[in-house]
Tab-separated table of C-alpha atoms and ligand atoms in Angstrom:
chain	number	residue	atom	x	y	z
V	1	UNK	CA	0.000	0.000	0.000
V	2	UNK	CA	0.846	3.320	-1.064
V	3	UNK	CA	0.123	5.696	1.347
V	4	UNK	CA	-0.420	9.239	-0.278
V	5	UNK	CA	-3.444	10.777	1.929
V	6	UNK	CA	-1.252	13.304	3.511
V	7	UNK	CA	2.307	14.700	4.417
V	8	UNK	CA	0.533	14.143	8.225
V	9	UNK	CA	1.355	10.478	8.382
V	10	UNK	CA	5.341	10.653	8.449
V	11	UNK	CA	6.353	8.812	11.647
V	12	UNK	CA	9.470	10.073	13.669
V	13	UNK	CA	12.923	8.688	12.234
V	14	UNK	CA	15.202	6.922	14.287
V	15	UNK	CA	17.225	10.020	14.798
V	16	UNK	CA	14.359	11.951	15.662
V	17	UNK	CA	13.746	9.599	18.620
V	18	UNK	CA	17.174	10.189	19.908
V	19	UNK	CA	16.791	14.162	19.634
V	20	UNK	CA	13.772	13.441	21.464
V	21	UNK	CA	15.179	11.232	23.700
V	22	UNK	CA	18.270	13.058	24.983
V	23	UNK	CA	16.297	16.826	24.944
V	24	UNK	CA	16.599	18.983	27.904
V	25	UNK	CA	13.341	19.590	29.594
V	26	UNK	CA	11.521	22.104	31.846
V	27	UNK	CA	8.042	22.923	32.606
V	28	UNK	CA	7.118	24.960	29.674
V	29	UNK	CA	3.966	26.750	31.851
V	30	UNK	CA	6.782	28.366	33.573
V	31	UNK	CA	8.469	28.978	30.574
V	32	UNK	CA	11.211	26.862	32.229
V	33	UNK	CA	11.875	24.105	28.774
V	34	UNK	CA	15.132	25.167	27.526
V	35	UNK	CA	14.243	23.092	24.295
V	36	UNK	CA	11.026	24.698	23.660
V	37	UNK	CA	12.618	28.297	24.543
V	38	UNK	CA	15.466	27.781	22.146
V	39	UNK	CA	13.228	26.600	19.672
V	40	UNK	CA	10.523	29.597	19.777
V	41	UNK	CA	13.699	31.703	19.361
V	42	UNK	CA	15.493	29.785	16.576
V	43	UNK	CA	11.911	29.766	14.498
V	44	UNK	CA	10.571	33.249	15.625
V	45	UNK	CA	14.238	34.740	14.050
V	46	UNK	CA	14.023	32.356	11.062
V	47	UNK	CA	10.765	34.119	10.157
V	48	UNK	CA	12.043	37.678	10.663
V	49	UNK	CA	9.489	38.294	14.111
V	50	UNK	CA	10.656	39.258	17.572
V	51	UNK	CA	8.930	36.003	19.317
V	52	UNK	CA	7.235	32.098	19.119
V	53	UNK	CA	4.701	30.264	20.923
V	54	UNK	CA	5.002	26.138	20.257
V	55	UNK	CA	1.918	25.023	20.255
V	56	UNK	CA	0.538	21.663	19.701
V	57	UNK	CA	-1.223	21.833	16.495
V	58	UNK	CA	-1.483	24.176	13.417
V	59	UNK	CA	-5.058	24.630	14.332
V	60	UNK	CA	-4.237	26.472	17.464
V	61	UNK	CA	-2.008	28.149	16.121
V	62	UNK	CA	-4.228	29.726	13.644
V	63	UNK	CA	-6.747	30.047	16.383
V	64	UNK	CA	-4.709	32.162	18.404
V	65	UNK	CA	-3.628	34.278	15.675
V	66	UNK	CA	-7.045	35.218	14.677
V	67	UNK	CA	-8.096	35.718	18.179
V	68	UNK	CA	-4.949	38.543	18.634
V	69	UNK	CA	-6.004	39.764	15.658
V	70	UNK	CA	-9.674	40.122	14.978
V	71	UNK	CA	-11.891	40.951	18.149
V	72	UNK	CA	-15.583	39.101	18.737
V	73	UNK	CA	-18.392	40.088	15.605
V	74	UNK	CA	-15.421	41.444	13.745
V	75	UNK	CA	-14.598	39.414	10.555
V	76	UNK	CA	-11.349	37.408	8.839
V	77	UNK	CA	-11.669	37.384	4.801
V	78	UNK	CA	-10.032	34.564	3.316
V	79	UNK	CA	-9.996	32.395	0.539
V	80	UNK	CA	-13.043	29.911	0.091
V	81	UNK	CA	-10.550	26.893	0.303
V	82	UNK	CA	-8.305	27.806	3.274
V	83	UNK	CA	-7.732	26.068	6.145
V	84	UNK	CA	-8.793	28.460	8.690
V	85	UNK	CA	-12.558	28.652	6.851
V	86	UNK	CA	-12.591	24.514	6.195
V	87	UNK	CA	-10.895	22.506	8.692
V	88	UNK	CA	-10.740	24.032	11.928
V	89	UNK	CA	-14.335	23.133	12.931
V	90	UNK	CA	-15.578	26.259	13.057
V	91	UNK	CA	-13.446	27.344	16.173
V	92	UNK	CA	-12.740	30.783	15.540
V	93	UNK	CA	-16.664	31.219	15.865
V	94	UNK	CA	-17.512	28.726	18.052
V	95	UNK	CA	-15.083	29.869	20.529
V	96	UNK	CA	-13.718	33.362	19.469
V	97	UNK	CA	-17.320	34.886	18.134
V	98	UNK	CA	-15.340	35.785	14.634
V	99	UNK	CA	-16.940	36.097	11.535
V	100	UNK	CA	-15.369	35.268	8.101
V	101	UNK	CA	-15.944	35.841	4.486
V	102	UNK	CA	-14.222	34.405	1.404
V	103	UNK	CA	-12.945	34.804	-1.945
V	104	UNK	CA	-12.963	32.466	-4.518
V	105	UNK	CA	-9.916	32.128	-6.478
V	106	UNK	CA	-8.206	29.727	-9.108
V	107	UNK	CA	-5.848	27.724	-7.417
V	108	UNK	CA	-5.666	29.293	-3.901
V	109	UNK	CA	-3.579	32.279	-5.478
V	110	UNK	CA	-4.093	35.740	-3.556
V	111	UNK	CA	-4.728	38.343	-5.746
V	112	UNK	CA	-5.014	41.587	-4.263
V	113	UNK	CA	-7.254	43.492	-6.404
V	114	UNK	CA	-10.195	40.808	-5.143
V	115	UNK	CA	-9.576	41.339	-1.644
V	116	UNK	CA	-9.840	45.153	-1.823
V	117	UNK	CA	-12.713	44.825	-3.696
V	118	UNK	CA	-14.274	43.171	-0.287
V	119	UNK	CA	-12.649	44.549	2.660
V	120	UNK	CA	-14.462	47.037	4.824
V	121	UNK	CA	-12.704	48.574	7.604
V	122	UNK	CA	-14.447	50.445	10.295
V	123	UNK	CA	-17.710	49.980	8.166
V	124	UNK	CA	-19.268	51.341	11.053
V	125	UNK	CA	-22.774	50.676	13.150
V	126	UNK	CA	-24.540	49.040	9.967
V	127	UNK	CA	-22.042	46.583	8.363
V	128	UNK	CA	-19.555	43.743	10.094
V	129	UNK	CA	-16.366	45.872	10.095
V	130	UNK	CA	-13.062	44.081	8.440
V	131	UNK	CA	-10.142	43.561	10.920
V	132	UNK	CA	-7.801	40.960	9.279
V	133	UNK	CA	-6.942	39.099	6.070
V	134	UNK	CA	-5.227	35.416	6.282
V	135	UNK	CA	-3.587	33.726	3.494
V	136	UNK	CA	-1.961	30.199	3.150
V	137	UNK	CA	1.065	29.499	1.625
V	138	UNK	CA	1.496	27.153	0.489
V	139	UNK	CA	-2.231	26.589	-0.508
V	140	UNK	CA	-3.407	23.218	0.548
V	141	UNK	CA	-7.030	22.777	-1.074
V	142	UNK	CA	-5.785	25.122	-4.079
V	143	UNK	CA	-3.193	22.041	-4.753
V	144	UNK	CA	0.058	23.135	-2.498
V	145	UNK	CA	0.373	26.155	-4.640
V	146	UNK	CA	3.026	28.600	-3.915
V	147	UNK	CA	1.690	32.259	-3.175
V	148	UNK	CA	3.651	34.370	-5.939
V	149	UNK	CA	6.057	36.561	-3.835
V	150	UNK	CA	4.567	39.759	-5.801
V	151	UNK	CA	0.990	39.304	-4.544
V	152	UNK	CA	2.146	38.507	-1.217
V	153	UNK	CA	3.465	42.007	-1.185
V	154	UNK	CA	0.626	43.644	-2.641
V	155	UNK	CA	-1.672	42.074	-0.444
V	156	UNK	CA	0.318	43.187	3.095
V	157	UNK	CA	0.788	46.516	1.272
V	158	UNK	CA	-2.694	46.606	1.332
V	159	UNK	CA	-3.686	45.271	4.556
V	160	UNK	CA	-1.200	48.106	5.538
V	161	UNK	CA	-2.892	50.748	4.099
V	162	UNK	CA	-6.430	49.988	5.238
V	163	UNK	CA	-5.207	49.137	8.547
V	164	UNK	CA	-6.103	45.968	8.427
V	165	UNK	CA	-4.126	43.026	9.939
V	166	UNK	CA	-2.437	40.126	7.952
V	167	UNK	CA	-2.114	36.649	8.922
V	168	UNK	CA	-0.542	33.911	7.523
V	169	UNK	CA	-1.428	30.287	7.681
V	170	UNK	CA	2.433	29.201	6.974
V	171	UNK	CA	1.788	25.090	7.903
V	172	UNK	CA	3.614	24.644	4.699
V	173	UNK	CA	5.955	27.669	4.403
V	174	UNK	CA	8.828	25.196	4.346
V	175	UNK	CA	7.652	23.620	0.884
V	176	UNK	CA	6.937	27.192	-0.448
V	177	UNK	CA	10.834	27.793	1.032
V	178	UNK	CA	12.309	24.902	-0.563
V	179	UNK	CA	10.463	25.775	-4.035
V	180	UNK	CA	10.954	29.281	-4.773
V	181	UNK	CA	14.298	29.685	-2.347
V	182	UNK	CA	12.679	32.807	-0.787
V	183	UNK	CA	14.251	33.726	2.590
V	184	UNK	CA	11.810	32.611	5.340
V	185	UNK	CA	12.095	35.834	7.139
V	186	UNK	CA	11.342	37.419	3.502
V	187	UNK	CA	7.925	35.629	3.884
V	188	UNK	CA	7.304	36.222	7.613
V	189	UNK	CA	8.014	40.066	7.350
V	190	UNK	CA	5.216	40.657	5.676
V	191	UNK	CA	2.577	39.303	8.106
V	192	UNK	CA	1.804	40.446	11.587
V	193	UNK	CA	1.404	36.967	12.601
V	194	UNK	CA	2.483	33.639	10.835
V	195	UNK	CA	1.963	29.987	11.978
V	196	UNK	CA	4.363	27.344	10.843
V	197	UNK	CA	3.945	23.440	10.817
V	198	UNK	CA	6.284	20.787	11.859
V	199	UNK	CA	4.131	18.203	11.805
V	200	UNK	CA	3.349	17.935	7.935
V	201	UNK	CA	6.205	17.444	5.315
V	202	UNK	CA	9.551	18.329	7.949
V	203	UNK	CA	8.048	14.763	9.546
V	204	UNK	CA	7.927	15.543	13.372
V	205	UNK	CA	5.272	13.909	15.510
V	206	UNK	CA	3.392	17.097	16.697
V	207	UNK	CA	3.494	20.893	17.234
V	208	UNK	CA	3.285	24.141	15.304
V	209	UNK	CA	4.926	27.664	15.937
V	210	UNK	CA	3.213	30.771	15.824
V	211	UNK	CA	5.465	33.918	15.532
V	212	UNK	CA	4.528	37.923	16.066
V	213	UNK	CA	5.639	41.001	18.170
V	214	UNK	CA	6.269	39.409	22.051
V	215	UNK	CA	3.603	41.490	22.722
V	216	UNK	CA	1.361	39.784	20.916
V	217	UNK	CA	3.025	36.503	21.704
V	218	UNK	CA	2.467	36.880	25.835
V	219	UNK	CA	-1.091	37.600	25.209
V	220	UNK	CA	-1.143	34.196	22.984
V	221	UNK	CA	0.565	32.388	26.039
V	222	UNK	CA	-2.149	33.028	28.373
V	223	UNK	CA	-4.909	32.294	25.532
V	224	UNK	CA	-3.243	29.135	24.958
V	225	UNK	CA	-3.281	27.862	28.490
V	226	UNK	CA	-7.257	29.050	28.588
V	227	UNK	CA	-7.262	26.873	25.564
V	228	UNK	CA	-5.929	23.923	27.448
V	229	UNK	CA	-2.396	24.147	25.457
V	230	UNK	CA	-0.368	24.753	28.243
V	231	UNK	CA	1.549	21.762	28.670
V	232	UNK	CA	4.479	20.669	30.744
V	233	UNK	CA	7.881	18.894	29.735
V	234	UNK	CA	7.028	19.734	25.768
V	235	UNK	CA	10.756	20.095	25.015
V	236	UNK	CA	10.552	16.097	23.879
V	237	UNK	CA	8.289	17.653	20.903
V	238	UNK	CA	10.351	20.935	20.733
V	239	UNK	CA	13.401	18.620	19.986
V	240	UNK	CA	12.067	16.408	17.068
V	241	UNK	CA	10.778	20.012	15.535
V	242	UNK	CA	14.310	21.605	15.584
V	243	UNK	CA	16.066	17.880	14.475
V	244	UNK	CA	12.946	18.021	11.599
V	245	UNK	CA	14.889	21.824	11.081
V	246	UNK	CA	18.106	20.750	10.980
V	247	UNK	CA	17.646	17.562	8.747
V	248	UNK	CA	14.189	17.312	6.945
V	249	UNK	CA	13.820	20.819	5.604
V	250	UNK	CA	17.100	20.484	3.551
V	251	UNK	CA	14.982	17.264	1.753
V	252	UNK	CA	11.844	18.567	1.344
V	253	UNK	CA	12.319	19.348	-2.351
V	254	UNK	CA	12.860	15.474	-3.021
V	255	UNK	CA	9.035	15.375	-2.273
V	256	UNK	CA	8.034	17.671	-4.543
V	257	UNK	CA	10.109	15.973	-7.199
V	258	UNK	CA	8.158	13.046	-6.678
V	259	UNK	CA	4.835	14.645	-6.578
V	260	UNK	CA	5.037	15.694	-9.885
V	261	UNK	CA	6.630	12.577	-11.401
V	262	UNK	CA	2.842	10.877	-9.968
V	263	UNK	CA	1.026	13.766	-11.381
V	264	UNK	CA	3.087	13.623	-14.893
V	265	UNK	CA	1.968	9.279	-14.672
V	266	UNK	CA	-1.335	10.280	-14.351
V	267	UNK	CA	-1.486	12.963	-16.789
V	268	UNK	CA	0.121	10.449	-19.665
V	269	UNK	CA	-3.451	9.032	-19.680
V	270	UNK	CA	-5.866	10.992	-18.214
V	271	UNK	CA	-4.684	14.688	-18.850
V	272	UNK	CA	-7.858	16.461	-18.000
V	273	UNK	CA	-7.383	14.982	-14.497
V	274	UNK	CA	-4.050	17.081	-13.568
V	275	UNK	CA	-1.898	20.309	-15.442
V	276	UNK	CA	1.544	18.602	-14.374
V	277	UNK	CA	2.459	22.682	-15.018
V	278	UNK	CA	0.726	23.294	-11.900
V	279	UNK	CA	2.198	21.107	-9.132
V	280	UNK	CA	4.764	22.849	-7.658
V	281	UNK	CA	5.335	21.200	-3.746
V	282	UNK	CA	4.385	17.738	-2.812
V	283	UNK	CA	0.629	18.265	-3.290
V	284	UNK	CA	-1.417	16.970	-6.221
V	285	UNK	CA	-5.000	17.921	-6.508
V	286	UNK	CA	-6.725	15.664	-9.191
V	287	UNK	CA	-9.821	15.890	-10.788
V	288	UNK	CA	-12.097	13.031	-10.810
V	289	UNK	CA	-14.132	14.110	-14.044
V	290	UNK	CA	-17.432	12.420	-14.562
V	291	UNK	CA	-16.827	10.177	-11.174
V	292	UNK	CA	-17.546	11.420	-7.585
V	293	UNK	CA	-14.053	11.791	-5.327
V	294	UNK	CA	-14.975	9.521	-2.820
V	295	UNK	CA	-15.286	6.578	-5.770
V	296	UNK	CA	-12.014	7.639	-6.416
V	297	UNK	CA	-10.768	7.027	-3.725
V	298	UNK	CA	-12.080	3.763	-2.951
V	299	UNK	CA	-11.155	2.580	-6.154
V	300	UNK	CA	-7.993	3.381	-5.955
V	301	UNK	CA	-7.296	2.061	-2.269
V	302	UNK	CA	-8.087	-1.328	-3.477
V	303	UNK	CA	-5.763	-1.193	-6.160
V	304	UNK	CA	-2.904	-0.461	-3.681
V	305	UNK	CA	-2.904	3.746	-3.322
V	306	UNK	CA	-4.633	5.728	-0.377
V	307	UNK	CA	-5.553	9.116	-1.518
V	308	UNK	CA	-8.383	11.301	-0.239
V	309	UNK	CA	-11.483	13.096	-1.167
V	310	UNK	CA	-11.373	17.258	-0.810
V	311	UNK	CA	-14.261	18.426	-2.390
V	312	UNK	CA	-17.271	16.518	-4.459
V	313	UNK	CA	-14.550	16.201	-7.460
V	314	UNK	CA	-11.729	17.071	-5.629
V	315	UNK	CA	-8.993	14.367	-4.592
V	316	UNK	CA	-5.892	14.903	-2.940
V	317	UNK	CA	-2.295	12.994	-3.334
V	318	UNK	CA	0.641	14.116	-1.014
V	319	UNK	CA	3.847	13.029	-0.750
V	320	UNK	CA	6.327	12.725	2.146
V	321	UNK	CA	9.458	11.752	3.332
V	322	UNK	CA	8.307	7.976	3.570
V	323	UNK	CA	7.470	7.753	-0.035
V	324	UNK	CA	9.988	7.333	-2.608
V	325	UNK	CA	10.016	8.719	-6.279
V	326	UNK	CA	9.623	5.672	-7.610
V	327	UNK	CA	6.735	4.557	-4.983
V	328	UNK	CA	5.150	7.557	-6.217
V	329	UNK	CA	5.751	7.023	-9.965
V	330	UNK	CA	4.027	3.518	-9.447
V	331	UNK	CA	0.871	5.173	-7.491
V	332	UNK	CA	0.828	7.755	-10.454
V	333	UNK	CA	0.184	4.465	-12.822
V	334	UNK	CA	-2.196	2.986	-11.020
V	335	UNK	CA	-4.674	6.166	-10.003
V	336	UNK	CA	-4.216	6.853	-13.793
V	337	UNK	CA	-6.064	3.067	-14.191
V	338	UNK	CA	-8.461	3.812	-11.929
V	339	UNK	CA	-9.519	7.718	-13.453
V	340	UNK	CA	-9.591	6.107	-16.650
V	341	UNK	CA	-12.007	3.620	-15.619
M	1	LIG	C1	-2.468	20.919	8.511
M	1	LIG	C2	-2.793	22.344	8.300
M	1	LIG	C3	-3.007	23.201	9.395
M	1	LIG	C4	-2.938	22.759	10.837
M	1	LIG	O1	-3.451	21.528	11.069
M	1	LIG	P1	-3.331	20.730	12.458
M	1	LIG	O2	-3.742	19.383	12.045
M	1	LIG	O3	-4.258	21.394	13.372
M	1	LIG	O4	-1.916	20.816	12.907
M	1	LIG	C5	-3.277	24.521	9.130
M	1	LIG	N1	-3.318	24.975	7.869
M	1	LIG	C6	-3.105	24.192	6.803
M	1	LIG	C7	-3.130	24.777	5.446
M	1	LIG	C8	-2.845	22.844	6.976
M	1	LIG	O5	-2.634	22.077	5.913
């Protein structure tokens, strides 16, 4: 079995487990884990901000980000796909009281003048007033597309000038990173706050950083802990994230290699399923044509490839450190079997 539903499934290495096993440790409510305080360090100054909260999933992450930025009946715009608006089970309302509206867009990609054309800023006693504007980079629903540096600009010029605030949902900043060679503090300096995974493609076990002004960061801490994320001896986690640093992030392009080698297999007979143009980071968004996602999906499973279903037509193939270029040139021939029916 090929096992291509998501960059989520790595499992720690061998010499992840030693990081993990020989890390330093504190109690991180006291702010007392030398691993997780060297870590929010290392990752809030590889992202160009002052400070870093480790928390334990991207979603809370996010969800903390939003809260410091966008106060109760206020609203986020974001794109229709993102991850904020999809797959965070409605927190920032259910918990935060924070509206959102969306754009639709091809591909996930930002484009500025369709944001302006929405925002609205201190709209007043009449209308739900504007306060932030999240993107994702790379985009995950949009097929891990990279956020062209140029509209990334123009969007947190704008945010700038309506005095709105800019977030960015980062869980796959590294694969944007390792694609376009960007400086990560290039990306982050653009944002007033920016969450970044460790738990997707860099293969760690758990945990996410979110980076702003330490301000904003000791506010996050205490929201956090409300949250129930404070937790104790967390440098075990904080170590596998920096080893995932110092020796997955230098292979993450491998996986995007072999993403598009399975999308340029199942292009060879199906093209209308996949532009092989288009996948640029170890995400492959395929369309099922005149069959439903989900058949896809089972179909494929019993010939020997897990993928999954994100939207009615919509299936997703990732790749990850624990899939090979040629595992993922053989999964590419037999989904192309199965879309061709
Ligand atoms: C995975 C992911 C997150 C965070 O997910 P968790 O499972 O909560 O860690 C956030 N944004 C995007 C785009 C993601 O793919």
């Amino acid at each position: 079995m090929i096992d291509l539903r998501s960059d989520t499934l790595t499992r720690p290495t061998a010499g992840m487990l030693a990081a993990m096993g020989s890390a330093e440790v504190g109690d991180d409510v006291y702010a007392e884990d030398p691993t997780v305080n060297g870590l929010e360090a290392r990752v809030a100054e590889l992202l160009g901000h002052e400070a870093g909260l480790f928390c334990p999933t991207g979603s809370m992450a996010n969800l903390l980000a939003v809260w410091l930025l966008v106060q109760p009946g206020q609203e986020l715009v974001c794109d229709v796909r993102a991850h904020v608006a999809r797959a965070e089970m409605g927190a920032h309302a259910a918990l935060h009281g924070i509206t959102m509206r969306t754009w639709d867009s091809a591909y996930g990609v930002a484009d500025a003048a369709a944001i302006a054309g929405m925002i609205a800023p201190d709209s007043g006693p009449y209308l739900v007033s504007t306060a932030a504007v999240a993107l994702e980079n790379t985009h995950n629903f949009g097929g891990g597309t990279v956020q062209p540096y140029e509209h990334l600009a123009e969007v947190s010029q704008l945010c700038r000038d309506a005095g709105l605030s800019l977030h960015l949902d980062g869980a796959r900043l590294w694969n944007a990173h390792a694609a376009t060679r960007v400086p990560l503090a290039d990306y982050g300096r653009l944002f007033d706050t920016v969450n970044v995974c460790f738990s997707k493609g860099l293969g760690a076990p758990i945990g996410s950083m979110l980076v702003s002004t330490a301000a904003n960061i000791a506010k996050a801490r205490v929201q956090r802990k409300r949250l129930g994320g404070g937790w104790r001896q967390a440098g075990v986690l904080a170590a596998a994230a920096g080893y995932a640093l110092d020796h997955h992030l230098p292979r993450l392009a491998n996986d995007h290699v072999a993403a598009a080698a399975f999308a340029a297999e199942v292009a060879a007979v199906v093209p209308g399923a996949v532009e092989v143009a288009r996948v640029q980071t170890n995400i492959v968004v395929l369309d099922a044509g005149a069959a439903t996602a989900a058949s896809v999906v089972t179909a494929a499973a019993a010939a020997g490839v897990k993928l999954s279903a994100v939207g009615a037509r919509a299936v997703r193939a990732v790749t990850h450190q624990e899939v090979s270029v040629d595992e993922a040139i053989a999964a590419g021939r037999i989904v192309a079997e199965v879309l061709a029916g």
